[in-house]
Short mmCIF file of N, CA and C and ligand atoms in Angstrom, two decimals:
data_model
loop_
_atom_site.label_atom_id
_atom_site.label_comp_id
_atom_site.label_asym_id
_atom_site.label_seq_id
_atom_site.Cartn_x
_atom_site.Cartn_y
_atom_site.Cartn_z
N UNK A 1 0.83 -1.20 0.00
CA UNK A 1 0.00 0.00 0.00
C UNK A 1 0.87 1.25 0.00
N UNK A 2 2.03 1.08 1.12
CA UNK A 2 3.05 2.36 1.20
C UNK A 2 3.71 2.74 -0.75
N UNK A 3 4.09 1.69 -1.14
CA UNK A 3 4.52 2.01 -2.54
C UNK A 3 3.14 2.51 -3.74
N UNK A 4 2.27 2.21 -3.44
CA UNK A 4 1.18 2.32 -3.99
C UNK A 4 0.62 3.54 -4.25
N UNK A 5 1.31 4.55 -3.06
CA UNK A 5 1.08 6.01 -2.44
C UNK A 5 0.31 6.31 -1.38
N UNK A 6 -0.28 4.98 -0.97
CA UNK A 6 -0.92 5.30 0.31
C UNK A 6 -0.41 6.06 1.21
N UNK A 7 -0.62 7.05 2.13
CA UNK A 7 0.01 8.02 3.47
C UNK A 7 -0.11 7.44 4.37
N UNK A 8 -1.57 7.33 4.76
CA UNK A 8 -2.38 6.87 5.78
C UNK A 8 -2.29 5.20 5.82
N UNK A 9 -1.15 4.64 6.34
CA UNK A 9 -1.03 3.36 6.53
C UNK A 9 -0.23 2.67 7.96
N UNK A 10 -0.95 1.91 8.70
CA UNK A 10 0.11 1.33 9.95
C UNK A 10 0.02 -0.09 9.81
N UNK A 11 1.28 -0.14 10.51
CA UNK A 11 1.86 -2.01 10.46
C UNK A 11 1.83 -2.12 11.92
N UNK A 12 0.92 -3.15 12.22
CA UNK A 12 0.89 -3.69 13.21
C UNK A 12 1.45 -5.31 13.40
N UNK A 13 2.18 -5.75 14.26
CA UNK A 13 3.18 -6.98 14.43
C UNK A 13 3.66 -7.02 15.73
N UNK A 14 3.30 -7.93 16.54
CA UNK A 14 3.93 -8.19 17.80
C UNK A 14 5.40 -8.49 18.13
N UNK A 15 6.10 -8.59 16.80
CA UNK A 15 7.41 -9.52 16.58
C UNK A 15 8.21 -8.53 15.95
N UNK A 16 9.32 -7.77 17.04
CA UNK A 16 9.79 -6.56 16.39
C UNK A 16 10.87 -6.79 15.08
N UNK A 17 10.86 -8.15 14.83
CA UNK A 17 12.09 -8.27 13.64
C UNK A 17 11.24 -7.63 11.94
N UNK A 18 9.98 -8.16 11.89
CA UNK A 18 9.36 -7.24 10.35
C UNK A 18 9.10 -6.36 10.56
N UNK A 19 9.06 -5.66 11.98
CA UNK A 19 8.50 -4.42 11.93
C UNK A 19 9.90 -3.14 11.75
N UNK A 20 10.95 -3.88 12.42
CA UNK A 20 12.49 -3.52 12.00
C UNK A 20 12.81 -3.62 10.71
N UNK A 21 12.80 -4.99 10.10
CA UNK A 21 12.75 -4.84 8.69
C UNK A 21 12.02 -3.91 8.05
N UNK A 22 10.66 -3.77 8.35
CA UNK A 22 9.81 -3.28 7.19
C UNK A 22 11.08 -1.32 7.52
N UNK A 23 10.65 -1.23 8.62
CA UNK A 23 11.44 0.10 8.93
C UNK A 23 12.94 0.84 7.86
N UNK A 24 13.52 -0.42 7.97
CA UNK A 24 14.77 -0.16 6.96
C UNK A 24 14.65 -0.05 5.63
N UNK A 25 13.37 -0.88 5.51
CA UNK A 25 13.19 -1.14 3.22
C UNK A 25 12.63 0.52 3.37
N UNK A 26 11.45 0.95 4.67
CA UNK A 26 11.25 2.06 4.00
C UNK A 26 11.66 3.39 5.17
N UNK A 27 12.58 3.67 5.32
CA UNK A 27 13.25 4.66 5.87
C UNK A 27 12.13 6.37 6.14
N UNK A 28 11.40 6.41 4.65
CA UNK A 28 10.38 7.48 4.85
C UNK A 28 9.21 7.42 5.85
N UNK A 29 8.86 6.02 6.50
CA UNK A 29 7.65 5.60 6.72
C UNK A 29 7.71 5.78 8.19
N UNK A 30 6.35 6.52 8.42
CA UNK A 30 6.36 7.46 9.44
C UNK A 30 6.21 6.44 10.65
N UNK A 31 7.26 6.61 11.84
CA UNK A 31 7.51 5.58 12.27
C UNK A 31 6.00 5.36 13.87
N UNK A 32 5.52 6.78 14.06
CA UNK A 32 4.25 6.54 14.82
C UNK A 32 3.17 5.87 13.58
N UNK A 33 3.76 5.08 12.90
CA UNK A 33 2.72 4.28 11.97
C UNK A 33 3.44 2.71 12.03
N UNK A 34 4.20 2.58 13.26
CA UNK A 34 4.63 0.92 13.33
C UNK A 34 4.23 0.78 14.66
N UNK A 35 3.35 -0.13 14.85
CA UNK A 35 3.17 -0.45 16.07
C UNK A 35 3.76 -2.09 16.18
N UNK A 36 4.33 -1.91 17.18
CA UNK A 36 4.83 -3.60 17.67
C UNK A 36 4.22 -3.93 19.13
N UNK A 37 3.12 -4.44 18.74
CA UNK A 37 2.08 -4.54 19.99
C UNK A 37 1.17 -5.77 19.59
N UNK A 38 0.49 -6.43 20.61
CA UNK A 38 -0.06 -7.62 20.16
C UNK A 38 -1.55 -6.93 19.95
N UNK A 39 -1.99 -7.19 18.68
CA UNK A 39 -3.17 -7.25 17.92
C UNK A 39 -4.54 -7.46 19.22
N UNK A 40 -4.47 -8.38 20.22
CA UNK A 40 -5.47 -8.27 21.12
C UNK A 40 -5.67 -6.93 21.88
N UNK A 41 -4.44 -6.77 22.17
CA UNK A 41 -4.45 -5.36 22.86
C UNK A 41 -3.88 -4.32 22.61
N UNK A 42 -4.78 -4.24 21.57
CA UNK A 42 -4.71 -2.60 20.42
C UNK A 42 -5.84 -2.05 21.40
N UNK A 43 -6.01 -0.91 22.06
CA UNK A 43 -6.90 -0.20 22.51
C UNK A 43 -7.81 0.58 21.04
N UNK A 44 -9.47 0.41 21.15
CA UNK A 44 -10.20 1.07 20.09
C UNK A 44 -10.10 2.35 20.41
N UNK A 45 -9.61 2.65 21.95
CA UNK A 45 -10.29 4.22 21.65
C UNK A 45 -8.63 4.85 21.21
N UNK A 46 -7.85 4.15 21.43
CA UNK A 46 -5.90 4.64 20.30
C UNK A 46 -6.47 4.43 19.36
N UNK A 47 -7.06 3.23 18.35
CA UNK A 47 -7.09 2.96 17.05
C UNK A 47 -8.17 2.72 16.66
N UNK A 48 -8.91 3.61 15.30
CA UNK A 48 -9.75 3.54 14.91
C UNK A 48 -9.12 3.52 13.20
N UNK A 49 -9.25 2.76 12.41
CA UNK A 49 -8.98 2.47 10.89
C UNK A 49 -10.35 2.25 9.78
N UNK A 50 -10.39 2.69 8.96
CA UNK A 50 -11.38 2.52 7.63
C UNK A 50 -11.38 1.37 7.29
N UNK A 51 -9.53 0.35 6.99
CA UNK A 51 -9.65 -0.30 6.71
C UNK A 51 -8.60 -1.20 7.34
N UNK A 52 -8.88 -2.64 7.47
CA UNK A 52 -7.92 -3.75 7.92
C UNK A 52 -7.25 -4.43 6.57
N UNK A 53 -6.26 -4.71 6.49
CA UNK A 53 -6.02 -6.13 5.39
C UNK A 53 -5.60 -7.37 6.15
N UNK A 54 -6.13 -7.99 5.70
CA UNK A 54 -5.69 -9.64 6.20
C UNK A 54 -5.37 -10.36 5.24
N UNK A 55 -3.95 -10.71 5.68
CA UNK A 55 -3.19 -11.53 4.76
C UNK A 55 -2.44 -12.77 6.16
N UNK A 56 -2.67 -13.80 5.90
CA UNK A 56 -1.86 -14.85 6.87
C UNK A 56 -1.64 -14.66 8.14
N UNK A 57 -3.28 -13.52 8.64
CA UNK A 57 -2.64 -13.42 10.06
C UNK A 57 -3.71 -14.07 10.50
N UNK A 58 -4.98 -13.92 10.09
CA UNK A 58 -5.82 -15.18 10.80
C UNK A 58 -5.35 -16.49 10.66
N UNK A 59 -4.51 -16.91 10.24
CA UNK A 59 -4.23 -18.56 10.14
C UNK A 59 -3.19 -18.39 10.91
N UNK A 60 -2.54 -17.77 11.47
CA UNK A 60 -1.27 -17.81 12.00
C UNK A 60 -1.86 -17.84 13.91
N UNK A 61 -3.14 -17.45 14.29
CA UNK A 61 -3.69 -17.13 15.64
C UNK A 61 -4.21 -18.66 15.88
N UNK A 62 -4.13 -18.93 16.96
CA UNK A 62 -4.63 -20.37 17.56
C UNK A 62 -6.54 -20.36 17.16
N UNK A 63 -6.70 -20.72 17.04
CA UNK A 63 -7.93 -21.06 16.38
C UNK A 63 -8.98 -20.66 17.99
N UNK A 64 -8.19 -21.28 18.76
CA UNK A 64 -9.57 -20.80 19.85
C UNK A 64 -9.36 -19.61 19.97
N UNK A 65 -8.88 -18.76 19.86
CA UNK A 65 -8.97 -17.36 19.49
C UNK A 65 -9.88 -16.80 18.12
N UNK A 66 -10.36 -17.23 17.30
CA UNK A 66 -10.73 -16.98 16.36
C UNK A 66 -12.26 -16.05 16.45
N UNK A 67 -12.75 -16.31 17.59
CA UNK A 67 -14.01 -15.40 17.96
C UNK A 67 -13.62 -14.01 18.69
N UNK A 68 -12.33 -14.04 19.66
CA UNK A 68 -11.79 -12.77 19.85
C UNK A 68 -11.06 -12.16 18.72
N UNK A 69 -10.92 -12.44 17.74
CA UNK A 69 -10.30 -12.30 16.68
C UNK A 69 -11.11 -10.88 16.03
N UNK A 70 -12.31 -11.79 15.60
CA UNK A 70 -13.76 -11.12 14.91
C UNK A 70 -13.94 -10.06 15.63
N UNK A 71 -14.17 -10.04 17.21
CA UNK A 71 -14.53 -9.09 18.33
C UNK A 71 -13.57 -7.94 17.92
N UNK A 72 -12.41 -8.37 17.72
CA UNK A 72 -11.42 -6.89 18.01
C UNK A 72 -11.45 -6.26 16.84
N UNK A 73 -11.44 -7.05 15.79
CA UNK A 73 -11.35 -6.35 14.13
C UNK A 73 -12.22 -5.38 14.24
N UNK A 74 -13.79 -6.19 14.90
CA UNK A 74 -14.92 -4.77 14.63
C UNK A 74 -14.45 -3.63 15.78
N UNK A 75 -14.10 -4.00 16.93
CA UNK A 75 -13.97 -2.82 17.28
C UNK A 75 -12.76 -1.44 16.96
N UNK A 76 -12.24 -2.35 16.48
CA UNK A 76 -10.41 -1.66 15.76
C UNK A 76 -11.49 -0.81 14.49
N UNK A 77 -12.30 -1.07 13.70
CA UNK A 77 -12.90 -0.76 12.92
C UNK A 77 -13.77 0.51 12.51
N UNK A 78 -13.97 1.75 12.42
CA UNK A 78 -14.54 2.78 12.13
C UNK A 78 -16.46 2.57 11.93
N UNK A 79 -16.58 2.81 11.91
CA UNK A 79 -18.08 2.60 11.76
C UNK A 79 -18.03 2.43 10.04
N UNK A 80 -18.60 1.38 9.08
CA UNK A 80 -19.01 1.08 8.29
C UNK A 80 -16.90 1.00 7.30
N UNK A 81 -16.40 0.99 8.75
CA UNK A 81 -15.13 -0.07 8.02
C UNK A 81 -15.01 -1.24 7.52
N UNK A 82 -14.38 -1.61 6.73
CA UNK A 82 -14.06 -2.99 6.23
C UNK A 82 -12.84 -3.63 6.47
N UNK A 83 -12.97 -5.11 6.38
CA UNK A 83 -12.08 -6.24 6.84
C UNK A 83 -11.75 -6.56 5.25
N UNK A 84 -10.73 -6.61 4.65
CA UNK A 84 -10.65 -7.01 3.42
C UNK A 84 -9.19 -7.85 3.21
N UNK A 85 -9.37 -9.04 2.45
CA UNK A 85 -8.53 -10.14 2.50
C UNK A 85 -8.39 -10.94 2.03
N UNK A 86 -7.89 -12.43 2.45
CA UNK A 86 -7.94 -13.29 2.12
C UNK A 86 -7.74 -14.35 3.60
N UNK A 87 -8.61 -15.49 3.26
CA UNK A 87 -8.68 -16.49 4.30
C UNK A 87 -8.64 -17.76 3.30
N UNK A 88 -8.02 -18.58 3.99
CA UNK A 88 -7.61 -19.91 3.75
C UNK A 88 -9.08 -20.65 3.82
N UNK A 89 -8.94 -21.55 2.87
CA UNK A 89 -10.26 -22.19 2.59
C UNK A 89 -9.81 -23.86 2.57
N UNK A 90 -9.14 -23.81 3.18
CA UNK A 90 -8.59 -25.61 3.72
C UNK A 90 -8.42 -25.84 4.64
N UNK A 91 -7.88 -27.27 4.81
CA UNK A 91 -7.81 -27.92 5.71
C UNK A 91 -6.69 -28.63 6.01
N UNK A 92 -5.47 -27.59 7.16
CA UNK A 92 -4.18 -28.22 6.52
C UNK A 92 -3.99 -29.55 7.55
N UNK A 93 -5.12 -29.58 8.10
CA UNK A 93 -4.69 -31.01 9.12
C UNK A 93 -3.68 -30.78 10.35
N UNK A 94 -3.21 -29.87 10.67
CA UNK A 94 -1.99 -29.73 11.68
C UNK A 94 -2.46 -29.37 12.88
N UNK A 95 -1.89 -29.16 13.82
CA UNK A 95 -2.18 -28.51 15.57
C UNK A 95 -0.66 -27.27 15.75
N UNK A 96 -0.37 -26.84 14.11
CA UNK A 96 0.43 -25.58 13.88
C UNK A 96 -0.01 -24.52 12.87
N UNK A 97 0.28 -23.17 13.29
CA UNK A 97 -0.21 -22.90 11.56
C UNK A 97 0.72 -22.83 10.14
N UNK A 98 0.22 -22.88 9.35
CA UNK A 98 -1.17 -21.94 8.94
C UNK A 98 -2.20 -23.07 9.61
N UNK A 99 -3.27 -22.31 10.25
CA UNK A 99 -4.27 -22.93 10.73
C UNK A 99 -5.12 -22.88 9.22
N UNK A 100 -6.39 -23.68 9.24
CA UNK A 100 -7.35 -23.42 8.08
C UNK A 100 -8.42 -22.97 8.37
N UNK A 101 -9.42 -23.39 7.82
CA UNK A 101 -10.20 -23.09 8.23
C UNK A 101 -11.82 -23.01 6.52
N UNK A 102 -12.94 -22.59 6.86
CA UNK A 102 -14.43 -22.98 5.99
C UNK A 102 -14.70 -21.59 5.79
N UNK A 103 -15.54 -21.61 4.95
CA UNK A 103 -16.62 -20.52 4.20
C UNK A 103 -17.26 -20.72 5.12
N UNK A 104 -18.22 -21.76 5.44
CA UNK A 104 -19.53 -21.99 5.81
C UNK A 104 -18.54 -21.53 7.77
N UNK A 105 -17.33 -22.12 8.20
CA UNK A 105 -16.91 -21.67 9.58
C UNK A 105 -17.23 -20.19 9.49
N UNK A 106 -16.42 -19.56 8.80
CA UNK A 106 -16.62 -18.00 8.57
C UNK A 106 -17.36 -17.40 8.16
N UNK A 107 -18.17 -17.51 7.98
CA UNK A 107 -19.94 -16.95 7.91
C UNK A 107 -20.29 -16.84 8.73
N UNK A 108 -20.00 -18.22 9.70
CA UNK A 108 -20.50 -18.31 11.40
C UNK A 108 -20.04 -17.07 11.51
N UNK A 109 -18.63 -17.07 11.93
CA UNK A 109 -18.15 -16.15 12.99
C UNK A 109 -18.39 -14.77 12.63
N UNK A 110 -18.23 -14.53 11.59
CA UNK A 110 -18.10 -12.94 11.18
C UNK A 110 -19.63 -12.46 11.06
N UNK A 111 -21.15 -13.08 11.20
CA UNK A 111 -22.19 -12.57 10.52
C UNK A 111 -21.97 -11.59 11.45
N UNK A 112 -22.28 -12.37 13.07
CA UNK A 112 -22.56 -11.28 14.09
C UNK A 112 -22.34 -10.08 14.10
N UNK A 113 -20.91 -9.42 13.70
CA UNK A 113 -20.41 -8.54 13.77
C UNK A 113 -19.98 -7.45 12.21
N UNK A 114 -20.64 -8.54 11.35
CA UNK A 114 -19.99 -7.96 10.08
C UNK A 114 -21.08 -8.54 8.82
N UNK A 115 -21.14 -7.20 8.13
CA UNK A 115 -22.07 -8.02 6.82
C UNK A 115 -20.94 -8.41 5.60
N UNK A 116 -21.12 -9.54 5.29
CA UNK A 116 -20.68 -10.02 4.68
C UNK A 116 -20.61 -9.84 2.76
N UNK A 117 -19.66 -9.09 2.53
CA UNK A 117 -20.22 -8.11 1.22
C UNK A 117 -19.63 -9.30 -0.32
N UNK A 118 -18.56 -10.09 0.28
CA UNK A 118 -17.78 -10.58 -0.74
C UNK A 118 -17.03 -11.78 0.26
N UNK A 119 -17.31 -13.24 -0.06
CA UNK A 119 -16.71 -14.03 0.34
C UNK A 119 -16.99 -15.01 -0.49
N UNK A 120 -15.78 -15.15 -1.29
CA UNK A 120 -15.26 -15.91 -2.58
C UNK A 120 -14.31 -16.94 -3.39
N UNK A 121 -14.08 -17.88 -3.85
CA UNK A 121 -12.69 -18.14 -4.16
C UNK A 121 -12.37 -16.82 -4.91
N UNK A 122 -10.84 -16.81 -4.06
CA UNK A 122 -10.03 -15.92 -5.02
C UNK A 122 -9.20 -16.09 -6.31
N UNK A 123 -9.68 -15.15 -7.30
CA UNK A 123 -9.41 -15.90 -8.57
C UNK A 123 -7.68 -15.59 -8.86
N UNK A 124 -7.07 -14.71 -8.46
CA UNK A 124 -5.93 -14.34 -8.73
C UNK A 124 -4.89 -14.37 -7.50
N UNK A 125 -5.19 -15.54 -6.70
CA UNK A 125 -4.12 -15.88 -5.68
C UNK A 125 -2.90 -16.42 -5.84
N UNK A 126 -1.60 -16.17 -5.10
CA UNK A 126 -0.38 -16.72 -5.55
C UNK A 126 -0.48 -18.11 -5.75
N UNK A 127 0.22 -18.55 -7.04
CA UNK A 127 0.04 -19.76 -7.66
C UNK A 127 0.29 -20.83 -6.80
N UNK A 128 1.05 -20.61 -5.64
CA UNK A 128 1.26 -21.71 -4.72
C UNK A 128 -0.15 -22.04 -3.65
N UNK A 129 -0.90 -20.99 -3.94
CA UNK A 129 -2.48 -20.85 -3.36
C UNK A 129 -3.43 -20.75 -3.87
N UNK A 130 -3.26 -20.91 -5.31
CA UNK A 130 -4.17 -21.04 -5.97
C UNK A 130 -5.55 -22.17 -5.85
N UNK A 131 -6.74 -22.00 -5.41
CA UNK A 131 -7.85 -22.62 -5.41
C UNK A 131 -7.86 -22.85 -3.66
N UNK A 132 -7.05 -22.44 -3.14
CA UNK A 132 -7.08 -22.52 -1.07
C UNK A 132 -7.24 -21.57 -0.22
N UNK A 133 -7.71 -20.33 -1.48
CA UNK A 133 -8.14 -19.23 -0.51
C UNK A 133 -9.49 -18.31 -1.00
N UNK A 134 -9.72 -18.12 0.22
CA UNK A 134 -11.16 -16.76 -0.12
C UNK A 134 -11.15 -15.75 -0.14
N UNK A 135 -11.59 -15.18 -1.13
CA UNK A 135 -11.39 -13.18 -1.26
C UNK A 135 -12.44 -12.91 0.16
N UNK A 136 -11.93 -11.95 0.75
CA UNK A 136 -13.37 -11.80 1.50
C UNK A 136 -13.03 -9.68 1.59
N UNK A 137 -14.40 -9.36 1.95
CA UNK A 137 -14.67 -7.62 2.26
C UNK A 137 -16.02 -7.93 2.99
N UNK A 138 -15.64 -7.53 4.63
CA UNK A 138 -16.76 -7.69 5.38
C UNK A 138 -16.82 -5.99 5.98
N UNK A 139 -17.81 -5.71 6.12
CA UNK A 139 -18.10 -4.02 6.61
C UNK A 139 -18.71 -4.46 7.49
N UNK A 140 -18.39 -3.44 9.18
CA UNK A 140 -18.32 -3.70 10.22
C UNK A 140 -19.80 -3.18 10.45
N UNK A 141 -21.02 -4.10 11.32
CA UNK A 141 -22.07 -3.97 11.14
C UNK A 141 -22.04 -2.62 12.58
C1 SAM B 201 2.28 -15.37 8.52
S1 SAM B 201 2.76 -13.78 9.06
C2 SAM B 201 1.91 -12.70 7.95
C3 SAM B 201 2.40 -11.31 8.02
C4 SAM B 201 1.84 -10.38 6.92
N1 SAM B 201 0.40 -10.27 6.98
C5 SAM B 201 2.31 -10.84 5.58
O1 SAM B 201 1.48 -11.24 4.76
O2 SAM B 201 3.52 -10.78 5.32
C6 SAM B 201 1.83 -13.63 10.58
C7 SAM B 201 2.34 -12.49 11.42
O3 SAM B 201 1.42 -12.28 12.50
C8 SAM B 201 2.14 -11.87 13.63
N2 SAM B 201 1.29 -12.11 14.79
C9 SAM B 201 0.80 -13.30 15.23
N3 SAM B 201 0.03 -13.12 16.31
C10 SAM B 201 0.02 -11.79 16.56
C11 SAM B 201 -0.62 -10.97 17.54
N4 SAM B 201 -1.39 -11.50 18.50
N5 SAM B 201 -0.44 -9.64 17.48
C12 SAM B 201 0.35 -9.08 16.52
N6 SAM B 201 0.98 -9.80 15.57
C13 SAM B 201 0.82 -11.15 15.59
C14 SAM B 201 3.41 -12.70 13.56
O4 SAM B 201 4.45 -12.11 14.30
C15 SAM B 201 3.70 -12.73 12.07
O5 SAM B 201 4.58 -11.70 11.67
#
């Protein structure tokens, strides 16, 4: 997004080594826009965003977390913000991640809190993921 021209962008990561990395590739990038803090305890009334991206971080959270997951996105979320992404649409069999995970699971979890605008195979996913993931854009109800 930062190369893209986005301004308005923060990296959030509990694990200060990408957030160090990301820091060095981009030297301009305003550094009260890196937070190295764990994702549960992002305070809503510090952070309010338009938009989330999810890329490999829901599969990467222990699965029984997956309902506090939903909880915090909406509240991290702006009023009529969106969750926009991609989620794994398999089943990798492990008790590590990438965790997996259903359409029909994630419908569950997200109606409550989110209308569900686009949840899809994604047609243009990296070829090593090709046909194992879902486009999704949920706006925070
Ligand atoms: C598989 S990586 C994906 C990172 C990024 N979305 C990408 O596509 O390159 C998952 C990341 O989530 C971070 N992470 C896992 N649990 C977290 C938490 N509770 N709070 C913040 N970051 C977390 C890990 O440190 C790791 O960098």
């Amino acid at each position: 997004l930062y190369e893209q021209g986005f301004t308005n962008v923060t990296l959030v990561d509990f694990a200060p080594a990408p957030i160090e990395t990301f820091a060095e590739r981009y030297p301009g990038f305003p550094s009260e826009h890196l937070i190295c803090a764990d994702f549960f305890s992002l305070s809503a009334e510090q952070y309010q965003f338009d938009w989330i991206l999810e890329q490999t971080f829901f599969c990467a959270i222990n699965p029984s977390r997956r309902d506090e997951y939903v909880q915090q996105m909406a509240r991290l979320l702006k009023p009529q913000g969106k969750l926009v992404g991609l989620l794994f649409d398999t089943d990798f069999g492990r008790e590590e991640p990438p965790f997996g995970g259903s359409k029909e699971e994630y419908q569950q979890r997200f109606q409550s809190y989110f209308d569900i605008d686009i949840m899809q195979p994604s047609y243009n996913s990296h070829p090593a993921r090709q046909g194992s993931e879902l486009f999704i854009k949920l706006q925070v109800k």
